[in-house]
Coordinates of N, CA and C in Angstrom, one line a residue:
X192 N 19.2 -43.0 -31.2 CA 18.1 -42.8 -30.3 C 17.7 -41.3 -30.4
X193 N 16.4 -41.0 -30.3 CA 16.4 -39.7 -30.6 C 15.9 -38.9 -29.5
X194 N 16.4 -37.3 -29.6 CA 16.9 -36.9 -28.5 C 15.3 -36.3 -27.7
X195 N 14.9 -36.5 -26.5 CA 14.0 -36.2 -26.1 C 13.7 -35.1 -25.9
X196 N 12.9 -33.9 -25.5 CA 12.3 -32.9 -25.3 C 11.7 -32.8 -23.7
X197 N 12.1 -32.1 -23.0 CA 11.8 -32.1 -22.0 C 11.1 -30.3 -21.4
X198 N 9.7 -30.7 -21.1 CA 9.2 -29.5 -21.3 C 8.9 -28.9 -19.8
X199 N 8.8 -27.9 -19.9 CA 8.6 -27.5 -18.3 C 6.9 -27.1 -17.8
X200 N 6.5 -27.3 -16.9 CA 5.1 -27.1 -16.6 C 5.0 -26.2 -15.4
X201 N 4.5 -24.9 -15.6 CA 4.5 -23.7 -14.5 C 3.0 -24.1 -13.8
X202 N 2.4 -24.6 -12.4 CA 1.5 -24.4 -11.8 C 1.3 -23.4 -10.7
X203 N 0.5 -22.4 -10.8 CA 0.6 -21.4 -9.9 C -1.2 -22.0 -9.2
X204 N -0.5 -21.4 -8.4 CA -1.9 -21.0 -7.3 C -2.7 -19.7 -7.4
X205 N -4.3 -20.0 -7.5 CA -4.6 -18.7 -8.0 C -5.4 -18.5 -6.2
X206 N -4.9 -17.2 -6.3 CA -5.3 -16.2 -5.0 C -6.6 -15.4 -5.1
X207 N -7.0 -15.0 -6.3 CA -8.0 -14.0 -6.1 C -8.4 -13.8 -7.8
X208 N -9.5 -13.6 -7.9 CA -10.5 -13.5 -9.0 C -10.9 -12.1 -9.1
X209 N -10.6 -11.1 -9.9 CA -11.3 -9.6 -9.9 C -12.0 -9.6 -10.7
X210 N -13.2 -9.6 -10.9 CA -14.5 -9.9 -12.0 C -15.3 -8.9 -11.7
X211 N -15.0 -8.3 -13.4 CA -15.6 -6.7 -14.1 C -17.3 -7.4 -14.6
X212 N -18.1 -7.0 -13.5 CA -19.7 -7.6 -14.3 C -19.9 -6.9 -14.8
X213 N -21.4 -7.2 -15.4 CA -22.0 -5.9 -16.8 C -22.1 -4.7 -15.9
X214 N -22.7 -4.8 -14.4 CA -23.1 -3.3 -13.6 C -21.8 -2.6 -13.9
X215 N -20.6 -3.0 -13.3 CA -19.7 -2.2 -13.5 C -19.2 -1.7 -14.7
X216 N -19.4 -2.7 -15.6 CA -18.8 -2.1 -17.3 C -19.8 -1.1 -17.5
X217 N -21.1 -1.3 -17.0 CA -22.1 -0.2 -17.2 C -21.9 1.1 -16.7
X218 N -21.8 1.4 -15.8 CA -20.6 2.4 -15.0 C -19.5 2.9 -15.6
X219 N -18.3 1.9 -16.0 CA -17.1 2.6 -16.6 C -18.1 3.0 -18.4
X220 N -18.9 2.0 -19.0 CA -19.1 2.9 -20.2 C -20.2 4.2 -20.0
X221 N -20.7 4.2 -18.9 CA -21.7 5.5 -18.9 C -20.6 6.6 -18.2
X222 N -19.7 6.2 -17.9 CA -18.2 7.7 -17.7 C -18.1 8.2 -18.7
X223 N -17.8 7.3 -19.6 CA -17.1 7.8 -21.2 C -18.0 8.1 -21.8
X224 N -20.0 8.1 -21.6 CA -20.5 8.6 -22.0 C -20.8 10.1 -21.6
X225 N -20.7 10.3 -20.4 CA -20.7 11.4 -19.7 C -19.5 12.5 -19.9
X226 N -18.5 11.8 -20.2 CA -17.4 12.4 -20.8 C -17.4 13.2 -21.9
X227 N -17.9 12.2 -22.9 CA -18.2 12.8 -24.3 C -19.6 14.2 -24.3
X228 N -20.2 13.6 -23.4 CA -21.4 14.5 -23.3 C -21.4 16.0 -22.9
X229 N -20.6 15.9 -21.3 CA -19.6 17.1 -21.1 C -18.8 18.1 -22.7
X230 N -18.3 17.2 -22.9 CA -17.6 18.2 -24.3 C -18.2 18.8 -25.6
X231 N -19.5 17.7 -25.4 CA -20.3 18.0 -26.8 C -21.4 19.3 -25.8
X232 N -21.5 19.5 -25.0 CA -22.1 20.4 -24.1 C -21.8 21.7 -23.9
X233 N -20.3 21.6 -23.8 CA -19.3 22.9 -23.4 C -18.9 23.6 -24.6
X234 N -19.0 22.2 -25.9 CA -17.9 23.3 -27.3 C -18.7 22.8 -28.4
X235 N -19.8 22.3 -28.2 CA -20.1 21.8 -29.6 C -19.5 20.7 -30.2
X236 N -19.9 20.9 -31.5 CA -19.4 19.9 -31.9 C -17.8 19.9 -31.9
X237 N -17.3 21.0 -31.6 CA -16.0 20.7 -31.4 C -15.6 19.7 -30.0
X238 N -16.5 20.0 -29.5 CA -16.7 18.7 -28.1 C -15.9 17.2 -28.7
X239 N -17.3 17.0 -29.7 CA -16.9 15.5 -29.8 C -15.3 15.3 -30.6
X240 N -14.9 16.3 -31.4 CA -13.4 15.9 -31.7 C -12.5 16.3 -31.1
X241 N -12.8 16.7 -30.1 CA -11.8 17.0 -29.1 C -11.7 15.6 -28.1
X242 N -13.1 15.3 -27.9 CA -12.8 13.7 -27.2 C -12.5 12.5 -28.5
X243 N -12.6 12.8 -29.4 CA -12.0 11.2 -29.9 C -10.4 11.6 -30.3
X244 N -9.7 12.7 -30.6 CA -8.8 13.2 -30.4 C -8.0 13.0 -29.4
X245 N -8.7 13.2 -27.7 CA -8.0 12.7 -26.9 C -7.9 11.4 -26.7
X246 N -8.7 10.5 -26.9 CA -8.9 9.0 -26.6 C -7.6 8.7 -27.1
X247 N -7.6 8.9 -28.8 CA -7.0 8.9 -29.5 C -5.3 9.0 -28.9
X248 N -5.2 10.5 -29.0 CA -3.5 10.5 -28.7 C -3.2 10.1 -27.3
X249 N -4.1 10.4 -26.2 CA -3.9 9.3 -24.8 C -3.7 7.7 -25.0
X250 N -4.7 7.1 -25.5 CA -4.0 5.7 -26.2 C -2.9 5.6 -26.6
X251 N -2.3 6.6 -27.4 CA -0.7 6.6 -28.0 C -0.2 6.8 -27.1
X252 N -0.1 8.1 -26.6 CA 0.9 8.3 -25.1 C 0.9 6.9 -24.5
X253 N -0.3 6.3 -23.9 CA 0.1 4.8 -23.1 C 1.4 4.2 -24.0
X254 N 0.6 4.0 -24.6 CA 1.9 2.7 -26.0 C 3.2 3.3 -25.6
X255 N 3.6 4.7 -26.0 CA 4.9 5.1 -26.1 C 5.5 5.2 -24.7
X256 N 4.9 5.1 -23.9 CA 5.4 5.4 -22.5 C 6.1 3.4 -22.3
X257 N 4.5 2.8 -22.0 CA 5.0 1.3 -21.6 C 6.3 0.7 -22.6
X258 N 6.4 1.2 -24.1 CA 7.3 0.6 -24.6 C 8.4 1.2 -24.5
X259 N 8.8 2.6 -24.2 CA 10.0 3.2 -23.2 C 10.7 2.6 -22.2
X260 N 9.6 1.9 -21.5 CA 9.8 1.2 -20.3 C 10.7 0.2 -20.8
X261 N 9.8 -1.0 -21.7 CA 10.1 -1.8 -22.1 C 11.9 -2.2 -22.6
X262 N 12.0 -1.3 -23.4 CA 13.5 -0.9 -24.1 C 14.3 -0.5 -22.8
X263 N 14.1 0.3 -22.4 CA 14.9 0.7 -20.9 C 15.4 -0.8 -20.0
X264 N 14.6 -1.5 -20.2 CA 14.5 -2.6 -18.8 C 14.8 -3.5 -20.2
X265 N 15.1 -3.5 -21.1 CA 15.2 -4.6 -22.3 C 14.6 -6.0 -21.9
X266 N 13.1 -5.6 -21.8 CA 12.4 -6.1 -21.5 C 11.4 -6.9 -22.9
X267 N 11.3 -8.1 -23.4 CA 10.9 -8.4 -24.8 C 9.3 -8.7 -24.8
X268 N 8.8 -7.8 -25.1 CA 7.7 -7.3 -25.2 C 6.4 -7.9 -26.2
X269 N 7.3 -8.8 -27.6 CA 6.3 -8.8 -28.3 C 5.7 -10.3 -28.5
X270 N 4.7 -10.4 -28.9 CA 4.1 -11.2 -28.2 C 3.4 -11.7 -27.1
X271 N 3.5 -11.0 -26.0 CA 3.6 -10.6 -24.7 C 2.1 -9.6 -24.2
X272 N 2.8 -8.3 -24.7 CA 2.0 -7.4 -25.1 C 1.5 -7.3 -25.8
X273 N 0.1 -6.4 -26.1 CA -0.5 -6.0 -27.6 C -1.9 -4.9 -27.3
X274 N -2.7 -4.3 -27.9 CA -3.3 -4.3 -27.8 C -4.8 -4.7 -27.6
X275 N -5.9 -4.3 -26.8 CA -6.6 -5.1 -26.7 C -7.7 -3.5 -26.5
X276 N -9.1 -4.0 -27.1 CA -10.1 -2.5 -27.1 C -11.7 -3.6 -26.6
X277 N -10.8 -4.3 -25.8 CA -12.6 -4.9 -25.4 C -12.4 -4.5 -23.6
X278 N -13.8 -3.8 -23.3 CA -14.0 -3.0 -22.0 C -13.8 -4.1 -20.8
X279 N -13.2 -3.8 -19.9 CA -12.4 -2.8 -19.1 C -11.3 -2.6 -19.9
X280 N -10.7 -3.9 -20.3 CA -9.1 -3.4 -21.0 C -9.1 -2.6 -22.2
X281 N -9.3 -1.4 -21.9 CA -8.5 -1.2 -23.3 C -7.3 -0.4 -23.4
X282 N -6.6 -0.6 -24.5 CA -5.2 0.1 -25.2 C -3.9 -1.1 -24.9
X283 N -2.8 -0.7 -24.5 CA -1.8 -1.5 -24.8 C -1.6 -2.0 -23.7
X284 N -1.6 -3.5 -23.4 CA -1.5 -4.7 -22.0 C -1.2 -5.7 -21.9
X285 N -1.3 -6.2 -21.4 CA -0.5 -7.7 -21.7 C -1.7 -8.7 -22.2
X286 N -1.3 -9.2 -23.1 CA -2.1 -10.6 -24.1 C -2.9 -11.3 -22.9
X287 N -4.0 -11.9 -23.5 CA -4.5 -12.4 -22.3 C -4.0 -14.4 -22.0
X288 N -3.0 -14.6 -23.0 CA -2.5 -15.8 -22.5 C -1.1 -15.9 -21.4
X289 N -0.5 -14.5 -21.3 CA 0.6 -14.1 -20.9 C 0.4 -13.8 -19.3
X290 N 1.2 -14.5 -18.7 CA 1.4 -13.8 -17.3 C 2.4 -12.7 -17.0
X291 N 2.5 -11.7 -16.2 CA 3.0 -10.4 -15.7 C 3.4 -9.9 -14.1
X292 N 4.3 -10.2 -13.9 CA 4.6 -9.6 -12.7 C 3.8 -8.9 -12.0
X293 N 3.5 -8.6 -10.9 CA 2.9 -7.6 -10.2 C 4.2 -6.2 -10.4
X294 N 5.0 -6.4 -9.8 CA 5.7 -5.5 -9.9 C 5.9 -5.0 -11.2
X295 N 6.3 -5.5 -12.4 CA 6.4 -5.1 -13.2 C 5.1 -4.5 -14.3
X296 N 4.0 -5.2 -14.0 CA 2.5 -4.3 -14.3 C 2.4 -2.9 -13.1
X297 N 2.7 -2.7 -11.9 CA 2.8 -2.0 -11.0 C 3.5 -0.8 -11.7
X298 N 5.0 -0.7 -12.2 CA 6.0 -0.4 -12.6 C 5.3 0.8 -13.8
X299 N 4.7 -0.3 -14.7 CA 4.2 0.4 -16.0 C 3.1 1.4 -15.6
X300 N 2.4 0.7 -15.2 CA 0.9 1.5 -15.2 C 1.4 3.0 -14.3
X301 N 2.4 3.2 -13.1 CA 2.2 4.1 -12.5 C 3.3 4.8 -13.1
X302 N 4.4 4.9 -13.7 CA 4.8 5.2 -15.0 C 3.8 6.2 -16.0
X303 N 3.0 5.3 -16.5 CA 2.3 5.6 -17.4 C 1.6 6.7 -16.4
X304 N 0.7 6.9 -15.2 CA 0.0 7.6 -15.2 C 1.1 9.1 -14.7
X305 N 1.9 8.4 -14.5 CA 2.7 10.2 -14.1 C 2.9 10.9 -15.0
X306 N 3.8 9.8 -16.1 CA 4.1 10.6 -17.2 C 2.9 11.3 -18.3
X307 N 2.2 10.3 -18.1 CA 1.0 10.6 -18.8 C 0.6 12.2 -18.5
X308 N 0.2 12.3 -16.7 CA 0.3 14.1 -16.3 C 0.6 14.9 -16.9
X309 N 2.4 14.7 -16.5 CA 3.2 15.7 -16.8 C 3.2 15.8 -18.4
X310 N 2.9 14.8 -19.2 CA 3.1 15.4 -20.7 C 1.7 15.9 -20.9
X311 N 0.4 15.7 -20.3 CA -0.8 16.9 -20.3 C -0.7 18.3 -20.0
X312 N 0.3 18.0 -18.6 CA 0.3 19.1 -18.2 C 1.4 20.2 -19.0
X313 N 2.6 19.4 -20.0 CA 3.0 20.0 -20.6 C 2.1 21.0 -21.8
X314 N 1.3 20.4 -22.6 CA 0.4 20.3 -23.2 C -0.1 21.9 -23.4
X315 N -0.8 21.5 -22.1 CA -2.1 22.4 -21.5 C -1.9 23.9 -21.7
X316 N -0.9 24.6 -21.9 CA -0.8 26.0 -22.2 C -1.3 26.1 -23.7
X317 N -1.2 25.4 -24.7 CA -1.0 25.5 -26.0 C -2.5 25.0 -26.7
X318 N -3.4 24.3 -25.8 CA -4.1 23.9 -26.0 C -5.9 24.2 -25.5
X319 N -6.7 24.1 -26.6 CA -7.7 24.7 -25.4 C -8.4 23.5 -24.1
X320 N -8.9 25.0 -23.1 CA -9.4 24.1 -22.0 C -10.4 22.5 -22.1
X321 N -11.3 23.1 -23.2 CA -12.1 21.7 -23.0 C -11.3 20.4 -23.5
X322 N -10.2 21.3 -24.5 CA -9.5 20.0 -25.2 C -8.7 19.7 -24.1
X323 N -7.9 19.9 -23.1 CA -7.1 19.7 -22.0 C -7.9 18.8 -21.5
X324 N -8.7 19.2 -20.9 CA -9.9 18.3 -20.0 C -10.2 16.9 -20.2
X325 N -10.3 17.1 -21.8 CA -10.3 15.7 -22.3 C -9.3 14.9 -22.1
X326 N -8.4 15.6 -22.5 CA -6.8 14.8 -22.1 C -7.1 14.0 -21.0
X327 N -7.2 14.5 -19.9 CA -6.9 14.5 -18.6 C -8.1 13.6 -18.1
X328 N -9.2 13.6 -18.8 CA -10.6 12.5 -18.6 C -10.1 11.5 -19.2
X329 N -9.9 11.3 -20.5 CA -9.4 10.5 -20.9 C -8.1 9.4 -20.7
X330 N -7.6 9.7 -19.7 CA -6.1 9.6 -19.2 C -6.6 8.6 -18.2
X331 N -7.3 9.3 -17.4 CA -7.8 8.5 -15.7 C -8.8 7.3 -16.4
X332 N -9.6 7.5 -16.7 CA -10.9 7.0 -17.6 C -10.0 5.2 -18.5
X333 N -9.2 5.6 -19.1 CA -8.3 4.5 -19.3 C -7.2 3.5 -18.6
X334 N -7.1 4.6 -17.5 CA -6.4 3.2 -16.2 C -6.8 3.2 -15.2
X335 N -8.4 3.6 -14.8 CA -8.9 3.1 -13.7 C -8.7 2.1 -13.6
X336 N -9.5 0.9 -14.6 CA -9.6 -0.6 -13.8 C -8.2 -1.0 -13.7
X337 N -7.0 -0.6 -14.2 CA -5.9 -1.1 -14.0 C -5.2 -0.5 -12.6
X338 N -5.7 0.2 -12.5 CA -5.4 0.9 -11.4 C -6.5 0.5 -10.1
X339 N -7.1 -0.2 -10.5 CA -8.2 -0.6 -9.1 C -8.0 -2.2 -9.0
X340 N -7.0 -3.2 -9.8 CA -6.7 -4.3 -10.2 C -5.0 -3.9 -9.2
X341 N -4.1 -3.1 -9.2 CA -3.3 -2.7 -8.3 C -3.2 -2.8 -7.3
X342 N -4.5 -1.9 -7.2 CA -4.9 -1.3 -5.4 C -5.4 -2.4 -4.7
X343 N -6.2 -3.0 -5.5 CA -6.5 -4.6 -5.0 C -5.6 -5.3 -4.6
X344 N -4.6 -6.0 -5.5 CA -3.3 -6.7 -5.2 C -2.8 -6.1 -4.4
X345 N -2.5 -5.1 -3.2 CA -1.9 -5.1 -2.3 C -2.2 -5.5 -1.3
X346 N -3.3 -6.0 -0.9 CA -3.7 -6.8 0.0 C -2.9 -8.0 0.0
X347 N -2.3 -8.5 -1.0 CA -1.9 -9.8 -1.2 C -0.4 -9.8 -0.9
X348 N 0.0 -10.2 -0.1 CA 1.2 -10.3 1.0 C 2.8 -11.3 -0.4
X349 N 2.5 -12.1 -1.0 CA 3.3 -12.8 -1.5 C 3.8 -11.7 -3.2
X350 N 4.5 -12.5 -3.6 CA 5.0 -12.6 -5.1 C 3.5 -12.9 -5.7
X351 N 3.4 -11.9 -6.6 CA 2.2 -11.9 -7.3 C 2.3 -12.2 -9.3
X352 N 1.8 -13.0 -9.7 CA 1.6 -13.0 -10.8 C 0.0 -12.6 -11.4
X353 N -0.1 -12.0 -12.6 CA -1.3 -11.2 -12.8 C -1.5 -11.8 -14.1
X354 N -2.8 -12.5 -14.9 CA -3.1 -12.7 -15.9 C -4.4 -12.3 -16.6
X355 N -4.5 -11.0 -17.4 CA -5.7 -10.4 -17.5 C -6.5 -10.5 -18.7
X356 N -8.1 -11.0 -18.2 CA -9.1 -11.8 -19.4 C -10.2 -10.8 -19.4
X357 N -10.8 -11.1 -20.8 CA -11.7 -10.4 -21.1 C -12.4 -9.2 -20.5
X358 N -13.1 -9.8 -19.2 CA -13.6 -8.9 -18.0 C -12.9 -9.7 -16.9
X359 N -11.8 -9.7 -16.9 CA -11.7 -10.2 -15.0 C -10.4 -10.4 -15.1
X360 N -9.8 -10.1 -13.8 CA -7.9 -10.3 -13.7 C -7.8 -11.3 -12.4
X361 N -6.9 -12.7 -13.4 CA -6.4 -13.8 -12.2 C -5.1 -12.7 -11.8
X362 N -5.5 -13.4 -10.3 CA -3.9 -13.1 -9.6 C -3.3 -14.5 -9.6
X363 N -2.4 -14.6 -9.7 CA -2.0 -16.0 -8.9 C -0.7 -15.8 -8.2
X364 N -0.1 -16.5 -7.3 CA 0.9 -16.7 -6.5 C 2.4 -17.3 -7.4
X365 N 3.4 -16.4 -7.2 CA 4.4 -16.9 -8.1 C 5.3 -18.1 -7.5

């Protein structure tokens, strides 16, 4: 007789829909235009490689921070996570088939934004001001909506599960 497979089926309840329309992507990409514009204003052309520079090693700092986490809390990450560069999400997040703790998306992202500081603010003596600035634009600028997909979920009283698409983050009830 051959041996059967018995598979498991997770149904969550979804609680709340956060939906990034074009007005708002238009907003978060006229920041990063304003950003870049700022630097190409203040230094020249050294402006603009001072912001892809920062985009740049700020995107890494995320990575190396969350996957610090990750190893620490031997937490298995791959497949899970990955990159993703389509707006609001971008840099390193969870896959958009994967679901994520609240707590533990909580965990990372304010993680990431401390350490993120303190290694700018380590930085910042060695470096010049406009290039700092960028840092530091570029830092916030990259986890707003993750950080406004947070602040949102606290409203929500239960065990939270988070699964984040294209433009918009399900919450669902764990």
């Amino acid at each position: 007789m051959p041996a059967r497979t018995e598979r498991t089926f997770y149904h969550y309840q979804l609680l709340r829909k956060i939906h990034f329309n074009r007005f708002i992507l238009g907003i978060y990409l006229a920041l990063a235009v304003i950003g870049v514009a700022a630097a190409v204003w203040s230094s020249s052309i050294m402006g603009l490689i001072y912001a892809f520079l920062a985009w740049t090693i700020v995107i890494w700092i995320h990575y190396v921070i969350a996957r610090s986490i990750f190893i620490m809390d031997r937490y298995t990450y791959k497949k899970r996570w990955g990159f993703q560069m389509k707006l609001p999400w971008i840099g390193f997040l969870p896959l958009p088939q994967q679901y994520i703790s609240d707590r533990y998306m909580r965990k990372v992202n304010l993680h990431t934004l401390l350490i993120g500081f303190v290694i700018i603010l380590i930085l910042t003596p060695w470096l010049p001001i406009s290039f700092s600035l960028q840092f530091v634009f570029w830092h916030i600028w990259l986890l707003i909506p993750r950080l406004y997909v947070l602040i949102a979920v606290l409203s929500i009283p239960d065990d939270k599960l988070l699964k984040i698409q294209p433009q918009q983050c399900l919450i669902y009830k764990a």
